[in-house]
Short mmCIF file of C-alpha atoms and ligand atoms in Angstrom, two decimals:
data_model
loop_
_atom_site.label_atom_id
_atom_site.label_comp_id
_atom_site.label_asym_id
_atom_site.label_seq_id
_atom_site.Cartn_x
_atom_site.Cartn_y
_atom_site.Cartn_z
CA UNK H 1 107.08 23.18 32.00
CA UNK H 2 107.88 23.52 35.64
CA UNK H 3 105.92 25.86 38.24
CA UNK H 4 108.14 28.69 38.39
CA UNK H 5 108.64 28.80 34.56
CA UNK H 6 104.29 28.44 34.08
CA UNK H 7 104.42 31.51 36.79
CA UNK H 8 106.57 33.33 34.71
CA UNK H 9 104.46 32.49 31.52
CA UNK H 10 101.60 34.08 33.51
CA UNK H 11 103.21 37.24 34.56
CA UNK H 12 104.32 37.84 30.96
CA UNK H 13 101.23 37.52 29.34
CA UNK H 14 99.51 40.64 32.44
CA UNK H 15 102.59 42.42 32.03
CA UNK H 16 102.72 42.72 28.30
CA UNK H 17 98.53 43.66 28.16
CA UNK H 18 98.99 46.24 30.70
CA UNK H 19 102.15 47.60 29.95
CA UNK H 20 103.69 47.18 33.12
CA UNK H 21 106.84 49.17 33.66
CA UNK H 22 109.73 47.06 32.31
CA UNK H 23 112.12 47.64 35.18
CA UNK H 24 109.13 46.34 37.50
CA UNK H 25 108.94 43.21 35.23
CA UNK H 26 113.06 42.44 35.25
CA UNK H 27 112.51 42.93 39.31
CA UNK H 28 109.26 40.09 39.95
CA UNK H 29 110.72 37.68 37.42
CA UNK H 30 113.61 36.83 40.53
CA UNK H 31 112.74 36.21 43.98
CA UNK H 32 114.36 39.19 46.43
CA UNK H 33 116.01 35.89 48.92
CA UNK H 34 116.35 32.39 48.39
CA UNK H 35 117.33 30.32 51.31
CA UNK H 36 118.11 26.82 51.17
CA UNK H 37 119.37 24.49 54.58
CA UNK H 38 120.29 21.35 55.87
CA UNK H 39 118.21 19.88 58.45
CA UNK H 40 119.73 17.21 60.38
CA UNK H 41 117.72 14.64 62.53
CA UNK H 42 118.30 12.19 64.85
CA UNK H 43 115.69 9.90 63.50
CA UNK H 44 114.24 6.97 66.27
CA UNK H 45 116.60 4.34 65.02
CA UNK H 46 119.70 6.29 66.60
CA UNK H 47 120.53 7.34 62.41
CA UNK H 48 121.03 10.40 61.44
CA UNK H 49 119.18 11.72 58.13
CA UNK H 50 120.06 15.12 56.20
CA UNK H 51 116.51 16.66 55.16
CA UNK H 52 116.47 20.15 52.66
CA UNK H 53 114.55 23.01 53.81
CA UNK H 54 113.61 26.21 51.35
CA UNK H 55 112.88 29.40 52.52
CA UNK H 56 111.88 31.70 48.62
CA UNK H 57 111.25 35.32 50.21
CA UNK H 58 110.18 36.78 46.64
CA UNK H 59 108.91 40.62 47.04
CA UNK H 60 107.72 42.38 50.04
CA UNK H 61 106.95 45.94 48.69
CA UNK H 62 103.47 45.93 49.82
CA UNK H 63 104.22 44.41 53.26
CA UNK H 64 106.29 42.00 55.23
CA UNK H 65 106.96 38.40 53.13
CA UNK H 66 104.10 36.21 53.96
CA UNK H 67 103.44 32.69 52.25
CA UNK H 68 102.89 28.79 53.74
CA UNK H 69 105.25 25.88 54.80
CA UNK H 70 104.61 22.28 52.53
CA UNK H 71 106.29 19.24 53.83
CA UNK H 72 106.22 17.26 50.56
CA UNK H 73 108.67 14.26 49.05
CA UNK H 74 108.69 15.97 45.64
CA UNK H 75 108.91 19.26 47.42
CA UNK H 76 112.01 21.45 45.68
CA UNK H 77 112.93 24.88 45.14
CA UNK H 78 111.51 25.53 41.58
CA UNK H 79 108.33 24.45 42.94
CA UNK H 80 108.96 27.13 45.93
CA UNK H 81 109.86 29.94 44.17
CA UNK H 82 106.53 29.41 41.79
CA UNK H 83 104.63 29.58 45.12
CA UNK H 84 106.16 32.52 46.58
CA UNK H 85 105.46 34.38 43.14
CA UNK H 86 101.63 33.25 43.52
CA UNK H 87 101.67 34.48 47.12
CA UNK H 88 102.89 38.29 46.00
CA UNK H 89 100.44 37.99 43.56
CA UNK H 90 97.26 36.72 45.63
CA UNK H 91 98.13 38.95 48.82
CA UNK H 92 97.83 41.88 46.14
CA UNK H 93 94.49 40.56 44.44
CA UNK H 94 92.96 40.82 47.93
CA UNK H 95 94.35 43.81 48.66
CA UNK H 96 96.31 42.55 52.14
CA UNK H 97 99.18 44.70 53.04
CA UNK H 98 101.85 41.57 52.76
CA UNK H 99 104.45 40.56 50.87
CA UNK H 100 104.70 37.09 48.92
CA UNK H 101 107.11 33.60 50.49
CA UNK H 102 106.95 30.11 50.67
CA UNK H 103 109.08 27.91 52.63
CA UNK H 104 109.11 23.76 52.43
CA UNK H 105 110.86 20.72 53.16
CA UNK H 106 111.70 17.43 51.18
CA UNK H 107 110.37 14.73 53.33
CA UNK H 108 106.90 12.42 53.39
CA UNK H 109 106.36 13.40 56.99
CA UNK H 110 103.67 10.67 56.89
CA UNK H 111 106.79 7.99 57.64
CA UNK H 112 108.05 10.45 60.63
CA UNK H 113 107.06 9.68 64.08
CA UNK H 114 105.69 12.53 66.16
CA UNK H 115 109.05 12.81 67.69
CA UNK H 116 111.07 13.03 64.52
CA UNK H 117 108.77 15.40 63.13
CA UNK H 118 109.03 17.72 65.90
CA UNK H 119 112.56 17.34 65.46
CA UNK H 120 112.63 18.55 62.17
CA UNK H 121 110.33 21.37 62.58
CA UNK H 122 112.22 22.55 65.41
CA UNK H 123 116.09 22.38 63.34
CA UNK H 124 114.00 24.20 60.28
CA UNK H 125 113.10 26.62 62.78
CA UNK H 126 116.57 27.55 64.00
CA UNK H 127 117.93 27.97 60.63
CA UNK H 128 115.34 30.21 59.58
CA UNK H 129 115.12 32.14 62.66
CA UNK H 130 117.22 35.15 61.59
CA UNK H 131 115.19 35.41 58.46
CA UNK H 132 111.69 35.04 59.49
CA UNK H 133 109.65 37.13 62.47
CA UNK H 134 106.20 39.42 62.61
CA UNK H 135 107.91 42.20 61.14
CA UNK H 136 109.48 40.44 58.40
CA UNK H 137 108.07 36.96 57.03
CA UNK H 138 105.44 35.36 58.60
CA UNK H 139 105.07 30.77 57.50
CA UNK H 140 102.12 29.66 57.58
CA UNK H 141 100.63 26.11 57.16
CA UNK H 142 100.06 24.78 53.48
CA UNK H 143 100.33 20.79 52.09
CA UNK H 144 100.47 18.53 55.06
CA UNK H 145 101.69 21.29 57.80
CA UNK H 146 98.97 21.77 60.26
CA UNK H 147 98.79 23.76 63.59
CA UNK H 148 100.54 21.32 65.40
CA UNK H 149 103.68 22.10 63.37
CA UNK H 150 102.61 25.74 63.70
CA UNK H 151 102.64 25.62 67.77
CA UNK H 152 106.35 24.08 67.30
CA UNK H 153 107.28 27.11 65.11
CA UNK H 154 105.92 29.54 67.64
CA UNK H 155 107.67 27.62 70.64
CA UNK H 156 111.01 27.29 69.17
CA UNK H 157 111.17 30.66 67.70
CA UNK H 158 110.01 32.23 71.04
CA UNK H 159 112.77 30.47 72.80
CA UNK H 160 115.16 31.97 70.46
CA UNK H 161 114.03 35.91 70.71
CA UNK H 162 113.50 35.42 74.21
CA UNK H 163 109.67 36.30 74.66
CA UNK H 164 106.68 34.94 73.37
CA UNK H 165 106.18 35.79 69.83
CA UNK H 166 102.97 34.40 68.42
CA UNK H 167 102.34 36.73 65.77
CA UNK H 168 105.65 35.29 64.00
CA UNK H 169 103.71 32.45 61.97
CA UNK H 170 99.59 31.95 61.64
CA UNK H 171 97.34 29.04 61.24
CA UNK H 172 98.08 28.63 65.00
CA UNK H 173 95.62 26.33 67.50
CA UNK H 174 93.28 28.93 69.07
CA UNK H 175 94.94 28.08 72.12
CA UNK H 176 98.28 29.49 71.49
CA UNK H 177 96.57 32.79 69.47
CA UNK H 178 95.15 31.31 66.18
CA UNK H 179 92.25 33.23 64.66
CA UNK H 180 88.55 32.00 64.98
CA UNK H 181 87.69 30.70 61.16
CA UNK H 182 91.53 30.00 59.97
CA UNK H 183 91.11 26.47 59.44
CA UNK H 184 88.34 26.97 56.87
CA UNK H 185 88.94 30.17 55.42
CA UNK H 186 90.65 28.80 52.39
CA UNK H 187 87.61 26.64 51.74
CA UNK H 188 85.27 29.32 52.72
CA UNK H 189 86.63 32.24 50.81
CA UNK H 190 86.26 29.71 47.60
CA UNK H 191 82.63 29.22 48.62
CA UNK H 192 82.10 32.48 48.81
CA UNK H 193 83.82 32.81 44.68
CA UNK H 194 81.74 29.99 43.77
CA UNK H 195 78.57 31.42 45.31
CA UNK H 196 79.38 34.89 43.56
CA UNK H 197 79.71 33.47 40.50
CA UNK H 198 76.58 31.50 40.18
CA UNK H 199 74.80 34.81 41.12
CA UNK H 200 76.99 36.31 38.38
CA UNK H 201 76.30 34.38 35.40
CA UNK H 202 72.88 33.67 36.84
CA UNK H 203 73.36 29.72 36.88
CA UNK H 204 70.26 27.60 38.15
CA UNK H 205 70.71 26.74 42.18
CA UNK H 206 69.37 23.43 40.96
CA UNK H 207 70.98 20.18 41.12
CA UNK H 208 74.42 21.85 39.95
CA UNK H 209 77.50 19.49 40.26
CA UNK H 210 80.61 19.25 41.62
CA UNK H 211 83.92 17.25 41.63
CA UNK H 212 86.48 18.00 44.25
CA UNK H 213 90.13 16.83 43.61
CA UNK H 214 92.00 16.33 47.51
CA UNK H 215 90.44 16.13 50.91
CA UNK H 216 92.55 17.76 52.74
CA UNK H 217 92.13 21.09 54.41
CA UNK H 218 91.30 22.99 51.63
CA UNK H 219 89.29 20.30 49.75
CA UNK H 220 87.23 19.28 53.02
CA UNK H 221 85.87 22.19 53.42
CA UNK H 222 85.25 23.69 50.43
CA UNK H 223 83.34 20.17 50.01
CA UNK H 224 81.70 20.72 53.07
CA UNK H 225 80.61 24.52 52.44
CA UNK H 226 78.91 23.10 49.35
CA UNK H 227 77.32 20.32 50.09
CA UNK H 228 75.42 22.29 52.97
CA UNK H 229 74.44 25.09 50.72
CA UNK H 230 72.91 22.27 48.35
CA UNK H 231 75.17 21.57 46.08
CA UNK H 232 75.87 18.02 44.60
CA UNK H 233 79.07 16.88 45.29
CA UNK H 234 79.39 13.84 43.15
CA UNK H 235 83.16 13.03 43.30
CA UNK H 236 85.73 13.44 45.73
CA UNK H 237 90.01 12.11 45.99
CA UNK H 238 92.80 12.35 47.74
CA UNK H 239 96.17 11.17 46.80
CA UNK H 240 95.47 6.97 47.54
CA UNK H 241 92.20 7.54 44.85
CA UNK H 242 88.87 8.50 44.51
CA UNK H 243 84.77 7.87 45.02
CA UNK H 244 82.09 8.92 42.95
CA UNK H 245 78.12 8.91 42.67
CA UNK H 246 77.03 10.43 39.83
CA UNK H 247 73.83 11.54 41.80
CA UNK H 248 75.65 12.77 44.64
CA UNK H 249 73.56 10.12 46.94
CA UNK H 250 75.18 10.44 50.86
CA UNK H 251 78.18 12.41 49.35
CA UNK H 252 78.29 13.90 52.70
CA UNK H 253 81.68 15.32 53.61
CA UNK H 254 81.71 15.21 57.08
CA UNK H 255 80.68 11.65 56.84
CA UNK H 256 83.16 10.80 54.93
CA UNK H 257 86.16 12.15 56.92
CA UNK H 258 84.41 10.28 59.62
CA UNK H 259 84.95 7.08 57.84
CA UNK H 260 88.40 8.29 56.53
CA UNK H 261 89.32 8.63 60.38
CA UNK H 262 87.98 5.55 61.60
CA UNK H 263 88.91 3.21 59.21
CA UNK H 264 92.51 5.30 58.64
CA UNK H 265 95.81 4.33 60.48
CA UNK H 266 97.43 6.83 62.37
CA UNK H 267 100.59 7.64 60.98
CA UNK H 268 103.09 10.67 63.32
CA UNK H 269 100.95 13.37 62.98
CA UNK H 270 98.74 12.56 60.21
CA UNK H 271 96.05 10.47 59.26
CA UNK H 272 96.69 7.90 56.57
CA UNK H 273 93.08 6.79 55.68
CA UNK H 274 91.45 7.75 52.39
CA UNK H 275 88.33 8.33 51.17
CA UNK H 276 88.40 5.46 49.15
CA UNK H 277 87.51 3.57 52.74
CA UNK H 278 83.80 4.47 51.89
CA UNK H 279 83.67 1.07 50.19
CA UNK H 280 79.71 2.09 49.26
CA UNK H 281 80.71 4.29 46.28
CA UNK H 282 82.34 3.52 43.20
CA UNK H 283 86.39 4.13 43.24
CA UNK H 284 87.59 6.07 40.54
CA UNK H 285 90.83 7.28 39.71
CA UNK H 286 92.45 11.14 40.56
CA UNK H 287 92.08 10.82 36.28
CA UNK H 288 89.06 10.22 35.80
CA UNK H 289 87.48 12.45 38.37
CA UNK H 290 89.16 15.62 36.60
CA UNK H 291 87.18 14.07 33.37
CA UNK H 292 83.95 13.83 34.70
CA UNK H 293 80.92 16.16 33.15
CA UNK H 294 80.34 18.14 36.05
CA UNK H 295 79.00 21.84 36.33
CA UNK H 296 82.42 22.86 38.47
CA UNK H 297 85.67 21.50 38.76
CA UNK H 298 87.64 22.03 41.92
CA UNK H 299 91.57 21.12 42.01
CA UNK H 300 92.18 21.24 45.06
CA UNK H 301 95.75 19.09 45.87
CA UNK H 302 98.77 19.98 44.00
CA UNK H 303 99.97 22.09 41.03
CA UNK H 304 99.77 21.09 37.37
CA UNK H 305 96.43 18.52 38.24
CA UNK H 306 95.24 20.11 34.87
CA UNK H 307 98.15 20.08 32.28
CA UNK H 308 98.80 19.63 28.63
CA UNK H 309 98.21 15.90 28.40
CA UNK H 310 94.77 16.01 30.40
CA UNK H 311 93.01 19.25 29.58
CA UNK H 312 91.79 18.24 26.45
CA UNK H 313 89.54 15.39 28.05
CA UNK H 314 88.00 18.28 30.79
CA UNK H 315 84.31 18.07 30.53
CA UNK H 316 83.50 20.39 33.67
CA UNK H 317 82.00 24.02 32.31
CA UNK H 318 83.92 25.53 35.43
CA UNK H 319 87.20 24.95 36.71
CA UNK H 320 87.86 26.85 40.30
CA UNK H 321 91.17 26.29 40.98
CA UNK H 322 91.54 25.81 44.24
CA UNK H 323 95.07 24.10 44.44
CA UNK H 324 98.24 26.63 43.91
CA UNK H 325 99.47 26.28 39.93
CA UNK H 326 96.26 23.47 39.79
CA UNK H 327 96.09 24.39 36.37
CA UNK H 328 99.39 24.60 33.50
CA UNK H 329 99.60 27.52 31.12
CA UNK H 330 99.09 24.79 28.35
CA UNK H 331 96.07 23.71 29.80
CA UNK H 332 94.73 27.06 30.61
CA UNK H 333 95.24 27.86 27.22
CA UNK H 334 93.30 24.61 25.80
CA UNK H 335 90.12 25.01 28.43
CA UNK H 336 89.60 28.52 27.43
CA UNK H 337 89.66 27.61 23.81
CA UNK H 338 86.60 25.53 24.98
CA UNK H 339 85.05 28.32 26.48
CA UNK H 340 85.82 27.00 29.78
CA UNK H 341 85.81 29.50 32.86
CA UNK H 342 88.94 29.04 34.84
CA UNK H 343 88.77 31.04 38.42
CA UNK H 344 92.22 31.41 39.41
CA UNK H 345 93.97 30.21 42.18
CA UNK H 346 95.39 33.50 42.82
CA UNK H 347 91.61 34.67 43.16
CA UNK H 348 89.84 31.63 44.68
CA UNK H 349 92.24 30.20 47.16
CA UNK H 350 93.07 33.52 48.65
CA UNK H 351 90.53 33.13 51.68
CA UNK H 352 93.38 31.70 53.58
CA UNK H 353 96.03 34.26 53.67
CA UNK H 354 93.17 36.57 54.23
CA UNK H 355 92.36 35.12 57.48
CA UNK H 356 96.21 34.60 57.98
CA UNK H 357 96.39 38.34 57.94
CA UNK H 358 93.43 38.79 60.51
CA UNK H 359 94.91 36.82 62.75
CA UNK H 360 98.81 38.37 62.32
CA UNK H 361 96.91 41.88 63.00
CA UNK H 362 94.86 39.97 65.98
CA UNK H 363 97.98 38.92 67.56
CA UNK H 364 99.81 42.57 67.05
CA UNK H 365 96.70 44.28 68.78
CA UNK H 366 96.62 41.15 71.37
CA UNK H 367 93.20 41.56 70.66
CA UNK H 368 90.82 38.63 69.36
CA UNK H 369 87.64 38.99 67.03
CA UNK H 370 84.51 36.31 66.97
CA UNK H 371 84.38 34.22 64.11
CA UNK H 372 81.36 35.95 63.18
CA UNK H 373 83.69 39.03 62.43
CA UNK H 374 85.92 36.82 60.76
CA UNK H 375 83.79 36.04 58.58
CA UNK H 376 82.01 38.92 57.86
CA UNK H 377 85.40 40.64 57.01
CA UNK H 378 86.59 37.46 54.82
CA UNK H 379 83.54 37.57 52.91
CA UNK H 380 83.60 41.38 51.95
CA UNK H 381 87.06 40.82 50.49
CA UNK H 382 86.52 38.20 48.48
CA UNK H 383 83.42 39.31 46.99
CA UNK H 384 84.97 42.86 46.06
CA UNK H 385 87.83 41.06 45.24
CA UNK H 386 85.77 38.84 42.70
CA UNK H 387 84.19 41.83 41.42
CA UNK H 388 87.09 43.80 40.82
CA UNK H 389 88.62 41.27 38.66
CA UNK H 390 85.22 40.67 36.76
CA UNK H 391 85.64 44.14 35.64
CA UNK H 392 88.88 44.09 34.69
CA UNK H 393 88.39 41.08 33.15
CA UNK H 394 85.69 42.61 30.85
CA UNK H 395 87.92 46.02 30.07
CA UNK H 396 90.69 44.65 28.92
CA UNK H 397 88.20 41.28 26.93
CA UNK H 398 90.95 39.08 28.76
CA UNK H 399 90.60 35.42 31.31
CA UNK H 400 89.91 35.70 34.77
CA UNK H 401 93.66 34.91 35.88
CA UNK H 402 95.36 37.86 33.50
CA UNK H 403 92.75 39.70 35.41
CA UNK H 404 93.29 38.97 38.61
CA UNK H 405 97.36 39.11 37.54
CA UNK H 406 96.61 42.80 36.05
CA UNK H 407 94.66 43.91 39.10
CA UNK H 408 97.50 42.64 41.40
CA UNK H 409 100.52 44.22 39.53
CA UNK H 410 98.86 47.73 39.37
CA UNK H 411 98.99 47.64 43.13
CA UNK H 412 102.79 46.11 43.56
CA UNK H 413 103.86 48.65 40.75
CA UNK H 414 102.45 51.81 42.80
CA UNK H 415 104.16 50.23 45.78
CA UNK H 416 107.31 49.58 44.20
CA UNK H 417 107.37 53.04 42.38
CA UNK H 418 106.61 54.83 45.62
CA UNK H 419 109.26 52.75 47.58
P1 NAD Y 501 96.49 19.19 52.86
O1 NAD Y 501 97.81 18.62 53.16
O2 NAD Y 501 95.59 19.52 53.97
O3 NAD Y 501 95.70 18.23 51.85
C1 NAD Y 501 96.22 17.82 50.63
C2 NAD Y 501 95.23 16.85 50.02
O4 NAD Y 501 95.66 16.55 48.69
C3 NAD Y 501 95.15 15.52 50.76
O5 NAD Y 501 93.80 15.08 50.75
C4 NAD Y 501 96.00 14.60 49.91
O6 NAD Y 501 95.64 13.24 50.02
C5 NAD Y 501 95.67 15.14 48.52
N1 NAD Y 501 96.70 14.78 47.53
C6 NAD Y 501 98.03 14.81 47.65
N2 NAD Y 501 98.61 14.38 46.52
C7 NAD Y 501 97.60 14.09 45.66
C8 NAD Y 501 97.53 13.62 44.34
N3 NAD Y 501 98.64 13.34 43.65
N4 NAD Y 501 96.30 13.44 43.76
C9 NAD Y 501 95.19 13.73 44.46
N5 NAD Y 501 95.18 14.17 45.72
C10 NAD Y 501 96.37 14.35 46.31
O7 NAD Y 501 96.79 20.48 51.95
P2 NAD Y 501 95.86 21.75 51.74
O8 NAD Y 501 96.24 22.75 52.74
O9 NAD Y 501 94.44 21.31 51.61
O10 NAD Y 501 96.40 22.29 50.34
C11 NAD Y 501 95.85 21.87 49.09
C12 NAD Y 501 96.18 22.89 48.03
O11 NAD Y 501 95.64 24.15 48.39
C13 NAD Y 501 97.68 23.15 47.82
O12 NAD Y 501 97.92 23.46 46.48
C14 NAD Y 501 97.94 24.36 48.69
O13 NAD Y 501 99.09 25.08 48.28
C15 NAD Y 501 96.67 25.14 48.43
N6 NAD Y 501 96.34 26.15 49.43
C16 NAD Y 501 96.23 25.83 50.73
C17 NAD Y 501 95.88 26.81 51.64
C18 NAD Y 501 95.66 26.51 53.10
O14 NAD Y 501 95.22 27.43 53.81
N7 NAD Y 501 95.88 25.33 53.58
C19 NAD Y 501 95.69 28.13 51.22
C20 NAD Y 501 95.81 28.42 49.86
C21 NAD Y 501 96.14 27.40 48.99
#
């Protein structure tokens, strides 16, 4: 099943228990603008190379389109439109006046130099320019796009309207009008589920364990968050492998990215070292870290990391989906048949856009908040947001994501019945 057909699956099963209006249905089941470009590059060799560039602007009745950029080799536009659904969807959960994109590019920008990357960012830029701006969709950074890429956004697309226009993407370097906490608000605002939740179902603080599926930003910090509040991170991966301690002995994030730095190559932009560089734990595979017996389970790399083949062998009481789609419809339906508890992507990786949406409104008002605001804000949302869900997850005797799905519709149907 691909993304955008398991987001469909999803929006179905809300729609049909809440009876959402069937002319609202026909509408979310298409995206509102698809746009799809060629990107050519004068790569260092003096060769040219044609790269495709996506641009899914799915629903914006609650606000202007909002949603990341992922520079991925496998990157296409099913996979797009899936994640411009989810990002109408999770703006709504967290009540955020935006809209729902996604924009991408097939390429491994890992084999790009600096130079070629820029390149690309820059051509993407211009052919999106018309379609993108503060008022009207507003990238964002998402698999392998970082602030650097964002600055290049900002630059190019200034150049083009002819005055400086920083408010027209986020995840921005502080420098250029980023917002204090962006670059671990995803992994924060999943703390923050994760911490409500064990308060919730009043799990012991003791010794409970964790497996975290990619290192990246996301992964990093939500690893990070935890292991300093005292949790026991016993596994960790990114896409070259894994590591693993079952007692969590010197599982210590930040050490870890220290090695994965040092001992890494530099590749463009990016980092190639893995964690699997921390030659004093035992390598596992991406396979066998989703299998381990751990108290949570947190995909946090690409979609479908849980699917129909794998879910069966999930031994983790908790999975807190972390990465977009990091869980198939099959294999949602086969962990809750073992009484699994499944917090939603939608729900748990929504910290990000949160924060993306402080600092959109922080670079409207030209006026910039301490992180300790941030955070205060972030934290408020996603614990109400939690808590909505919760309920509506008990009223209607339903799973967390129908929930969240349910509790997100009710808002785009208002908006789209008032518009
Ligand atoms: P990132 O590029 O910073 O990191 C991705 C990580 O995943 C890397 O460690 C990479 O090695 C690993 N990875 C890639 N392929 C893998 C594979 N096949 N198996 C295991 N690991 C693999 O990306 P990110 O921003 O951390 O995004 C991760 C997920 O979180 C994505 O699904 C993204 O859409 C979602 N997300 C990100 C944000 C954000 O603010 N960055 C917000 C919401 C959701």
């Amino acid at each position: 099943m691909s993304p955008f057909h398991s987001a469909l699956k999803q929006l179905t099963k809300a729609a049909a228990l809440m009876n959402l209006d069937d002319a609202i249905f026909e509408k979310l089941k298409k995206p509102d603008t698809i746009l799809q470009v060629s990107l050519p590059v004068k790569m260092d060799n003096g060769t040219t190379k044609v790269f495709e560039g996506y641009r899914v602007q799915y629903n914006n009745a609650r606000g202007p389109y909002k949603g990341g950029l992922r520079y991925h080799p496998k990157t296409n536009l099913n996979e797009i439109k899936a994640l411009a659904f989810w990002m109408v969807i999770k703006c709504s959960v967290v009540g955020i006046p935006m809209g729902g994109a996604k924009g991408g590019i097939t390429v491994d920008p890992k084999k790009l130099s600096s130079r070629e990357l820029e390149e690309l960012t820059r051509v993407f830029t211009k052919k999106i320019a018309a379609f993108i701006g503060p008022d009207k969709d507003i990238p964002a950074p998402d698999v392998y796009t970082n602030p650097r890429i964002m600055s290049w956004i900002v630059d190019e697309y200034s150049n083009i309207v002819g005055h400086n226009a920083p408010a027209v993407v986020t995840g921005k370097p502080i420098e250029l009008g980023g917002s204090a906490g962006r670059i671990e608000a995803t992994g924060l605002g999943g703390f923050y589920i994760i911490q409500e939740l064990v308060h919730k179902i009043k799990m012991s603080k003791k010794n409970i364990t964790v497996a975290v599926q990619g290192f990246g930003n996301v992964g990093y910090y939500i690893a990070e968050l935890l292991y300093k509040a005292g949790y026991k991170i016993v596994a960790l991966s990114d896409s070259q492998g894994g590591i693993y301690n079952k007692n969590g002995l010197d599982m210590n994030p930040v050490n870890i990215m220290k090695t994965k730095e040092n001992e890494g190559k530099i590749s463009g932009c990016y980092c190639i070292g893995t964690v699997c560089d921390c030659e004093n734990f035992k390598q596992i595979t991406n396979e066998q870290l989703l299998q381990l017996d751990v108290d949570f389970l947190v995909p946090a790399a690409l979609e479908e990391a849980l699917n129909g083949k794998n879910a069966g062998k999930v031994k983790a009481k908790i999975i807190v989906e972390m990465a977009n789609g990091g869980v198939t419809p099959e294999a949602e339906k086969k962990l809750l048949q073992k009484n699994k508890l499944i917090m939603p992507d939608v729900l748990s990786n929504a910290g990000g856009v949160t924060v993306s949406y402080f600092e959109w409104v922080q670079n409207l008002q030209n006026y910039y908040w301490t992180l300790e605001d941030v955070n205060t804000k972030l934290k408020k949302i996603m614990l109400d947001s939690f808590n909505q869900v919760w309920n509506i997850k008990e009223k209607y005797r339903t799973d967390m994501r129908t929930a969240s799905f349910i509790s997100a519709l009710a808002r785009i149907q208002e908006a789209m019945r008032l518009r």
